[in-house]
Coordinates of C-alpha atoms in Angstrom, one line a residue:
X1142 CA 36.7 -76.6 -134.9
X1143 CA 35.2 -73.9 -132.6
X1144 CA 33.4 -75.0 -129.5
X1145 CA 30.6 -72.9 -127.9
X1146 CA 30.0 -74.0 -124.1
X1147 CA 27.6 -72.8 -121.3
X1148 CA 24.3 -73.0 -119.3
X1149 CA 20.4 -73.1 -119.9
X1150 CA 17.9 -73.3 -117.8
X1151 CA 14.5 -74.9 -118.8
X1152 CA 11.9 -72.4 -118.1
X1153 CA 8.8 -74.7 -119.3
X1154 CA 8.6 -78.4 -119.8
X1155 CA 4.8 -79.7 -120.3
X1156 CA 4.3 -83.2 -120.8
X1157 CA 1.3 -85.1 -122.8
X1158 CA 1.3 -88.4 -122.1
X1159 CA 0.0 -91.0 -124.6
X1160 CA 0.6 -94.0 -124.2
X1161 CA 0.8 -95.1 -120.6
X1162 CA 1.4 -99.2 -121.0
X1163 CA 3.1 -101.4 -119.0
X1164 CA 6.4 -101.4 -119.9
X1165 CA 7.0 -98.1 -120.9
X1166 CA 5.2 -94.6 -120.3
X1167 CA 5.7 -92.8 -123.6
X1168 CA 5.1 -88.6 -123.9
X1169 CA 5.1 -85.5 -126.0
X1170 CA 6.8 -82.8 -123.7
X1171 CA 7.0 -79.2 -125.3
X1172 CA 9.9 -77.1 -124.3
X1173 CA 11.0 -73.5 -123.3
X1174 CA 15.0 -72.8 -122.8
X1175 CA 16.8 -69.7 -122.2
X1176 CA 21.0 -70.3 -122.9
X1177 CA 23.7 -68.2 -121.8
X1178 CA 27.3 -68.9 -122.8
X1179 CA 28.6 -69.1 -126.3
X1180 CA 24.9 -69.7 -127.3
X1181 CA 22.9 -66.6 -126.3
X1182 CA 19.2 -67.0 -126.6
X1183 CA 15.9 -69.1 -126.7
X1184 CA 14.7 -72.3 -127.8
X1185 CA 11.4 -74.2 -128.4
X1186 CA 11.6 -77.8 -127.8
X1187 CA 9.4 -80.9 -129.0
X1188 CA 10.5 -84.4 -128.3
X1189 CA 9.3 -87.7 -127.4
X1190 CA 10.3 -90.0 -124.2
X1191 CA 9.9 -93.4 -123.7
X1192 CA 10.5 -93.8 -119.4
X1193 CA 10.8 -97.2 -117.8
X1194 CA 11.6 -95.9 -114.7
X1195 CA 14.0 -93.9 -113.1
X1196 CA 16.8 -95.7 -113.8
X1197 CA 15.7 -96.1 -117.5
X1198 CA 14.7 -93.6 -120.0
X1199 CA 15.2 -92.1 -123.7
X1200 CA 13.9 -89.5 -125.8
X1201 CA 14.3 -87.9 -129.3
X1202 CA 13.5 -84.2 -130.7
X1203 CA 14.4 -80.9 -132.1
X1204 CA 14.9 -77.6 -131.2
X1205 CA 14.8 -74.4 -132.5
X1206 CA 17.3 -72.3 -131.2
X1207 CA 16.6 -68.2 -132.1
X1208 CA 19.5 -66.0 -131.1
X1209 CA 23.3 -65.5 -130.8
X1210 CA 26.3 -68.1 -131.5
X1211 CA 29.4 -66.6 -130.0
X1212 CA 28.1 -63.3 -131.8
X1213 CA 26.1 -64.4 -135.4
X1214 CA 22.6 -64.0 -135.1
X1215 CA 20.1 -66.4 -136.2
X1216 CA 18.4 -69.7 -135.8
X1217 CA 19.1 -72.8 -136.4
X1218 CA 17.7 -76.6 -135.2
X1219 CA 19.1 -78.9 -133.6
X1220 CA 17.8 -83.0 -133.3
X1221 CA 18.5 -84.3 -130.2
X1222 CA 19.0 -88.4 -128.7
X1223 CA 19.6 -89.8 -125.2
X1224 CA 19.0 -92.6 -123.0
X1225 CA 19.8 -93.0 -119.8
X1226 CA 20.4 -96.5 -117.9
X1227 CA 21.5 -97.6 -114.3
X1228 CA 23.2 -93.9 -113.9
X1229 CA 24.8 -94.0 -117.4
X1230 CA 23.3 -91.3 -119.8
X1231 CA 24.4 -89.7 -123.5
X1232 CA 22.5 -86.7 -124.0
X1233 CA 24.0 -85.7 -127.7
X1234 CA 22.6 -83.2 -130.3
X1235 CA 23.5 -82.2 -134.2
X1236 CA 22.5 -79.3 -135.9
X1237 CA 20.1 -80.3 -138.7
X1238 CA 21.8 -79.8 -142.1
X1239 CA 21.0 -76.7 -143.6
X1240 CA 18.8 -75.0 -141.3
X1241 CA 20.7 -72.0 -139.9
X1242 CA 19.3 -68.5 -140.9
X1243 CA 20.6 -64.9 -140.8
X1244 CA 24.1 -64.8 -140.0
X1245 CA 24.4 -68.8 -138.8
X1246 CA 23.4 -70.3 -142.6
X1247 CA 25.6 -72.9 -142.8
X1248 CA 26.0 -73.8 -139.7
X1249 CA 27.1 -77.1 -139.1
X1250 CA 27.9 -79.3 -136.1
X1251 CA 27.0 -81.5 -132.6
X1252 CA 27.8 -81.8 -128.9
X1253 CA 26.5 -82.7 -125.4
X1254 CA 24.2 -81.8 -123.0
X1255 CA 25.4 -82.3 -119.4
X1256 CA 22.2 -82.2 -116.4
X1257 CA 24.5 -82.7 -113.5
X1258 CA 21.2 -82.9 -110.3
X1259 CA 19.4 -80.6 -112.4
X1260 CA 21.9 -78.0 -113.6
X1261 CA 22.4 -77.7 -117.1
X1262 CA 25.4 -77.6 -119.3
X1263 CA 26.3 -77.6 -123.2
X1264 CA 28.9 -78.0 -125.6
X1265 CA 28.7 -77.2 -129.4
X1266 CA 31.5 -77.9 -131.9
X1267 CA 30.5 -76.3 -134.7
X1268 CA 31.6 -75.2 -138.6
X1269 CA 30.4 -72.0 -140.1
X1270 CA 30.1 -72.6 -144.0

């Protein structure tokens, strides 16, 4: 299976909180990314976090990604999942089923997100149907 790897940086991130209980602080937070590496391109981001605190944290989402995979041009989205807890985190994301256009329709796949002190990282293993 191929594997497309590289960096992004987040150019926007603005957070709505909603629901600011003790317990947990839980937000909307819209997203801007450019990516460089196999994935060339843009991407809009909505997802939801739940923080505790900063050792303690999760959110869910998807993504629309609008540009190059080592090459094909299209778009495609991608639903994301992570938590993070006492310095252990798993950042994953899969590429919703059927939702690649132009020359990525039929894209499947899933892989990582690496923030290593704020410096972002991605892998993609991916199938091309």
């Amino acid at each position: 299976m191929p594997r497309a790897t590289g960096t992004f940086s987040i150019d926007s991130w603005e957070p709505d909180p909603y629901d600011e209980a003790e317990g947990a602080a839980l937000s909307r937070v819209h997203i801007v990314k450019t990516f460089d590496g196999g994935l060339k391109g843009t991407s809009t981001t909505d997802i939801i976090t739940g923080v505790v605190s900063e050792d303690s944290a999760a959110y869910a989402g998807f993504e629309r990604f609008t540009g190059t995979l080592d090459g094909r041009e299209g778009t495609f989205v991608l639903h994301h999942n992570a938590t993070s807890h006492a310095g252990e985190s798993a950042l994953s994301w899969t590429v919703l089923p059927g939702s690649g256009t132009g020359g990525l329709a039929g894209l499947r796949g899933g892989g990582r997100i690496v923030n290593d002190d704020g410096a972002h990282s991605y892998h993609l293993d991916y199938e091309l149907g």
